[in-house]
Coordinates of C-alpha atoms in Angstrom, one line a residue:
M1 CA 2.9 6.5 -2.5
L2 CA 5.3 9.4 -3.0
G3 CA 7.9 7.7 -0.7
F4 CA 8.3 4.8 -3.2
I5 CA 9.0 7.0 -6.2
P6 CA 12.8 7.0 -5.6
L7 CA 12.7 3.2 -5.2
T8 CA 11.1 2.7 -8.6
C9 CA 13.3 5.1 -10.4
I10 CA 16.8 4.1 -9.1
D11 CA 18.7 1.1 -10.2
A12 CA 19.2 -1.7 -7.6
N13 CA 23.0 -1.6 -7.9
E14 CA 22.9 2.1 -6.9
L15 CA 20.9 1.2 -3.8
S16 CA 23.3 -1.4 -2.5
A17 CA 26.5 0.6 -3.3
G18 CA 26.2 3.0 -0.3
S19 CA 24.7 0.5 2.1
G20 CA 26.0 0.2 5.6
I21 CA 24.8 -0.3 9.1
F22 CA 24.2 3.4 9.9
S23 CA 23.9 4.9 6.5
L24 CA 20.5 5.5 4.9
S25 CA 20.1 6.2 1.2
L26 CA 17.5 8.6 -0.2
P27 CA 15.1 5.7 -1.1
E28 CA 15.3 4.3 2.4
I29 CA 14.6 7.7 4.0
A30 CA 11.7 8.1 1.5
T31 CA 10.4 4.6 2.5
I32 CA 10.5 5.5 6.2
F33 CA 8.7 8.7 5.5
S34 CA 6.1 6.7 3.5
V35 CA 5.5 4.3 6.4
A36 CA 5.0 7.3 8.8
C37 CA 2.5 8.8 6.4
Y38 CA 0.7 5.5 6.1
A39 CA 0.3 5.3 9.9
Y40 CA -0.8 8.9 10.1
S41 CA -3.3 8.3 7.4
W42 CA -5.3 6.0 9.7
I43 CA -5.8 9.0 12.1
I44 CA -7.1 11.1 9.1
V45 CA -9.4 8.2 8.0
K46 CA -10.8 7.9 11.6
E47 CA -11.6 11.6 11.6
L48 CA -13.3 11.3 8.2
V49 CA -15.3 8.2 9.1
E50 CA -16.2 9.0 12.7
K51 CA -16.3 12.8 13.1
R52 CA -17.3 13.9 9.7
A53 CA -19.6 10.9 9.0
Y54 CA -18.3 10.0 5.6
S55 CA -19.0 6.5 4.4
S56 CA -16.1 4.0 4.6
W57 CA -16.7 3.2 1.0
I58 CA -16.3 6.8 -0.1
V59 CA -13.1 7.3 1.9
N60 CA -11.6 4.1 0.6
G61 CA -12.7 4.6 -3.0
T62 CA -11.3 8.1 -3.1
A63 CA -8.0 7.0 -1.5
M64 CA -7.6 4.0 -3.9
L65 CA -8.5 6.1 -7.0
G66 CA -6.0 8.8 -6.0
G67 CA -3.3 6.2 -5.3
G68 CA -4.0 4.4 -8.6
F69 CA -3.6 7.6 -10.6
G70 CA -0.4 8.3 -8.6
A71 CA 0.9 4.8 -9.5
L72 CA 0.0 5.3 -13.1
I73 CA 1.8 8.6 -13.3
T74 CA 4.9 7.1 -11.6
S75 CA 4.8 4.1 -14.0
F76 CA 4.5 6.5 -17.0
L77 CA 7.5 8.5 -15.9
C78 CA 9.8 5.6 -14.7
D79 CA 8.9 2.5 -16.6
G80 CA 9.8 3.4 -20.2
W81 CA 6.4 4.4 -21.6
L82 CA 8.0 7.3 -23.4
D83 CA 10.2 4.8 -25.3
G84 CA 7.1 3.1 -26.7
V85 CA 7.5 0.0 -24.5
S86 CA 4.4 -1.4 -23.0
P87 CA 4.6 -1.9 -19.2
V88 CA 2.4 -5.0 -19.4
A89 CA 4.1 -8.1 -20.8
N90 CA 1.4 -10.6 -19.9
W91 CA -2.2 -9.3 -20.0
G92 CA -3.7 -12.4 -18.3
S93 CA -1.5 -12.0 -15.2
F94 CA -2.0 -8.2 -15.2
L95 CA -5.8 -8.6 -15.2
F96 CA -5.7 -11.2 -12.5
Y97 CA -3.7 -8.9 -10.3
V98 CA -6.0 -6.0 -11.0
F99 CA -8.9 -8.2 -9.9
L100 CA -7.0 -9.3 -6.8
I101 CA -6.0 -5.7 -5.8
T102 CA -9.6 -4.6 -6.3
I103 CA -11.0 -7.3 -4.1
V104 CA -8.4 -6.5 -1.4
G105 CA -9.0 -2.8 -1.7
I106 CA -12.7 -3.2 -1.4
F107 CA -13.0 -5.6 1.4
C108 CA -9.9 -5.2 3.5
Y109 CA -9.6 -1.5 3.6
V110 CA -13.3 -0.9 4.1
L111 CA -13.1 -3.4 7.0
Y112 CA -10.1 -1.3 8.4
S113 CA -12.1 1.9 8.0
N114 CA -15.1 0.3 9.9
L115 CA -12.7 -1.0 12.6
L116 CA -11.7 2.7 13.2
R117 CA -15.2 3.3 14.5
T118 CA -14.5 1.0 17.4
F119 CA -10.7 0.8 17.8
S120 CA -7.9 3.4 17.9
P121 CA -5.7 4.2 14.8
T122 CA -2.7 2.9 16.8
L123 CA -4.3 -0.6 17.1
V124 CA -5.4 -0.6 13.4
S125 CA -1.8 0.4 12.4
F126 CA -0.5 -2.5 14.5
F127 CA -2.9 -4.8 12.6
G128 CA -1.2 -3.6 9.4
F129 CA 2.2 -4.3 10.9
T130 CA 1.2 -8.0 11.4
E131 CA 0.2 -8.5 7.7
P132 CA 3.7 -9.5 6.4
F133 CA 3.9 -12.1 9.2
F134 CA 0.6 -13.7 8.2
A135 CA 1.6 -13.6 4.6
A136 CA 4.9 -15.4 5.4
F137 CA 3.1 -17.9 7.6
Y138 CA 0.5 -18.6 4.9
G139 CA 3.2 -18.9 2.2
W140 CA 5.0 -21.4 4.4
I141 CA 1.8 -23.4 5.1
F142 CA 0.2 -23.4 1.6
I143 CA 3.1 -23.2 -0.9
G144 CA 6.2 -24.2 1.0
E145 CA 8.0 -20.9 0.8

């Protein structure tokens, strides 16, 4: 989550101004670091679930709660809450996405944690790598994107 803070706080025009084939901006470096931390986190989750015998539900719930508080703090600092502007423009859509994220967080990541009992963190990280491809495929099939 920390790797995405520069992406949320910097204007999009500033990001594209220094772009080139071999140059990396600070947000891009932070994103690469974030991806590396995400992959390493599966090793930590495997140790917590398998060796220390924590429940997949406890590990997932603690990680999601911590990530949610981190996202709330980032939103508070970068999205204009201090100016009195509400970050939520449409409460119906907001509550729908809260519900959707909760369902995905509960079922998918607990499933991932349980998969770590059988498979290696490398394989589980590879499964995570294929998610955007499936999202693009389903978007093409179901809504014609």
